[in-house]
Amino acid sequence: MKILVAGGAGFIGSHLIDSFLKEGHEIVCVDKLIFGDNNIRHLRSDKYLQESGRFKFYEMELANQDHVNRILTENKIDAAYHLAANSDIQKGGREPSIDFNDTLLTTRALLEGMRMANVRNLFFASTSAIYGEMQDIKLTETTGGLKPVSYYGGAKLASEALISSYVSMCDMSAVIFRFPNVIGPRLTHGVVFDFIRKLRMNPHELEILGDGTQCKPYIYVLDLIEAIVRLTKEFKPGEEVYNISVRSAGTTVTRIAEIVTEELGLSDVVFTYTGGDRGWKGDVPRFDYDISKVLSTGWEPKYTSDEAVRQTVRDAIDAGM
Ligand SMILES: NC(=O)c1ccc[n+]([C@@H]2O[C@H](COP(=O)([O-])OP(=O)(O)OC[C@H]3O[C@@H](n4cnc5c(N)ncnc54)[C@H](O)[C@@H]3O)[C@@H](O)[C@H]2O)c1
């Protein structure tokens, strides 16, 4: 298959591309390189991939309709994976236009481009943030009355709604994946990344946002990629939504701090708390996913939430962080 990966230079997108290339697919990667091209440099410098045309890269703004149209005219795409979005939710909270452009308008431009180029199959990276604050119930794919509490969550839920309308109006098919927190090698943001960075600067004290009891599931990125690849193989026409997560309970922020300090070989680190039940406005302090639908496909995550955190710290140390 010839696969377009929007946001393919990012943390998750680059792992997905590595996996698809191993499976023999051809990749068209599009990204405006907010975090640079570190994650795809190995592909851009691979002579065989370049000469065979199995990996093509476009550095482009995906919210721009002309750009998207050009890519879809130049390449006959079988399926598009849309992973481009703002991943810095706090930054988006300070400046809503970031989520509007990178999270929502990219979806609009891609859908419209697909409609015009007759590309029928879309896989979309959505998020637990679309559920908003529903702390006391197990969230299933059919849970309704959703009220996102961040611009990011709002832009993702609006994207899901647009996708549904294109599926219905243009006979497209779509698979929507709702990820929890994703961690692992090549991570560029999030609590594990922040803690390592802060402790490298000051190994005696760690400031923790909120009261440390925020508790969420963390999935290891390679487990997530396996789920996406499996759901790609099981793909059927129409629209499907999957919560993807770990089997175990979530990990608290204080527990993450403990694992990070242990793995960095630090003792006597003083944890200080900024207080309150959440890290920042727009943060959802806890949620619990029902993942029976994805488990029924036979996919099984290898790591628990705690193990994923521990492995991610080891990966970061191996990468020289
Ligand atoms: N990482 C997580 O914990 C997590 C959780 C839930 C959902 N997701 C979703 O998964 C997807 C991938 O996340 P990630 O962690 O790899 O993020 P990332 O920031 O590492 O990757 C996103 C990529 O999209 C690109 N991009 C953003 N806006 C663009 C635009 N307007 N034009 C072109 N390129 C653009 C960025 O340059 C970046 O390379 C995102 O859609 C994200 O919302 C991630």
PDB file of C-alpha atoms in Angstrom, residues 12 83-90 92-93 96 98-100 102-104 125-130 148-159 179-180 189 282:
ATOM      1  CA  ILE A  12       4.316   8.319  17.330  1.00  0.00           C
ATOM      2  CA  LEU A  83      -1.222  12.157  13.362  1.00  0.00           C
ATOM      3  CA  ALA A  84      -0.436  15.833  12.863  1.00  0.00           C
ATOM      4  CA  ALA A  85      -1.625  17.922  15.797  1.00  0.00           C
ATOM      5  CA  ASN A  86      -0.426  20.233  18.480  1.00  0.00           C
ATOM      6  CA  SER A  87       1.034  17.992  21.172  1.00  0.00           C
ATOM      7  CA  ASP A  88       1.861  20.731  23.672  1.00  0.00           C
ATOM      8  CA  ILE A  89      -1.514  21.045  25.385  1.00  0.00           C
ATOM      9  CA  GLN A  90      -0.348  23.660  27.887  1.00  0.00           C
ATOM     10  CA  GLY A  92      -2.287  25.455  23.223  1.00  0.00           C
ATOM     11  CA  GLY A  93      -4.039  26.503  26.429  1.00  0.00           C
ATOM     12  CA  PRO A  96      -5.947  28.641  21.254  1.00  0.00           C
ATOM     13  CA  ILE A  98      -2.355  26.636  17.841  1.00  0.00           C
ATOM     14  CA  ASP A  99      -4.922  23.884  18.371  1.00  0.00           C
ATOM     15  CA  PHE A 100      -7.297  25.446  15.920  1.00  0.00           C
ATOM     16  CA  ASP A 102      -2.585  22.258  13.930  1.00  0.00           C
ATOM     17  CA  THR A 103      -5.245  19.980  15.423  1.00  0.00           C
ATOM     18  CA  LEU A 104      -8.468  20.971  13.629  1.00  0.00           C
ATOM     19  CA  ALA A 125      -5.093   9.659  16.069  1.00  0.00           C
ATOM     20  CA  SER A 126      -7.605  10.911  18.607  1.00  0.00           C
ATOM     21  CA  THR A 127      -7.291  11.134  22.352  1.00  0.00           C
ATOM     22  CA  SER A 128      -8.783  10.545  25.781  1.00  0.00           C
ATOM     23  CA  ALA A 129      -9.041  14.357  26.003  1.00  0.00           C
ATOM     24  CA  ILE A 130     -12.252  14.261  23.931  1.00  0.00           C
ATOM     25  CA  PRO A 148     -13.743  18.435  26.412  1.00  0.00           C
ATOM     26  CA  VAL A 149     -12.027  20.768  28.887  1.00  0.00           C
ATOM     27  CA  SER A 150      -9.077  21.861  26.705  1.00  0.00           C
ATOM     28  CA  TYR A 151      -8.862  23.505  23.280  1.00  0.00           C
ATOM     29  CA  TYR A 152      -6.875  20.436  22.244  1.00  0.00           C
ATOM     30  CA  GLY A 153      -9.687  18.065  23.316  1.00  0.00           C
ATOM     31  CA  GLY A 154     -12.236  20.325  21.620  1.00  0.00           C
ATOM     32  CA  ALA A 155     -10.269  20.373  18.360  1.00  0.00           C
ATOM     33  CA  LYS A 156      -9.919  16.575  18.409  1.00  0.00           C
ATOM     34  CA  LEU A 157     -13.631  16.030  19.104  1.00  0.00           C
ATOM     35  CA  ALA A 158     -14.490  18.480  16.321  1.00  0.00           C
ATOM     36  CA  SER A 159     -12.113  16.526  14.057  1.00  0.00           C
ATOM     37  CA  PHE A 179      -4.974   7.088  22.706  1.00  0.00           C
ATOM     38  CA  PRO A 180      -4.253   7.682  26.412  1.00  0.00           C
ATOM     39  CA  HIS A 189       7.023  16.083  25.739  1.00  0.00           C
ATOM     40  CA  GLY A 282      -7.369  21.891  30.729  1.00  0.00           C
TER      41      GLY A 282
END
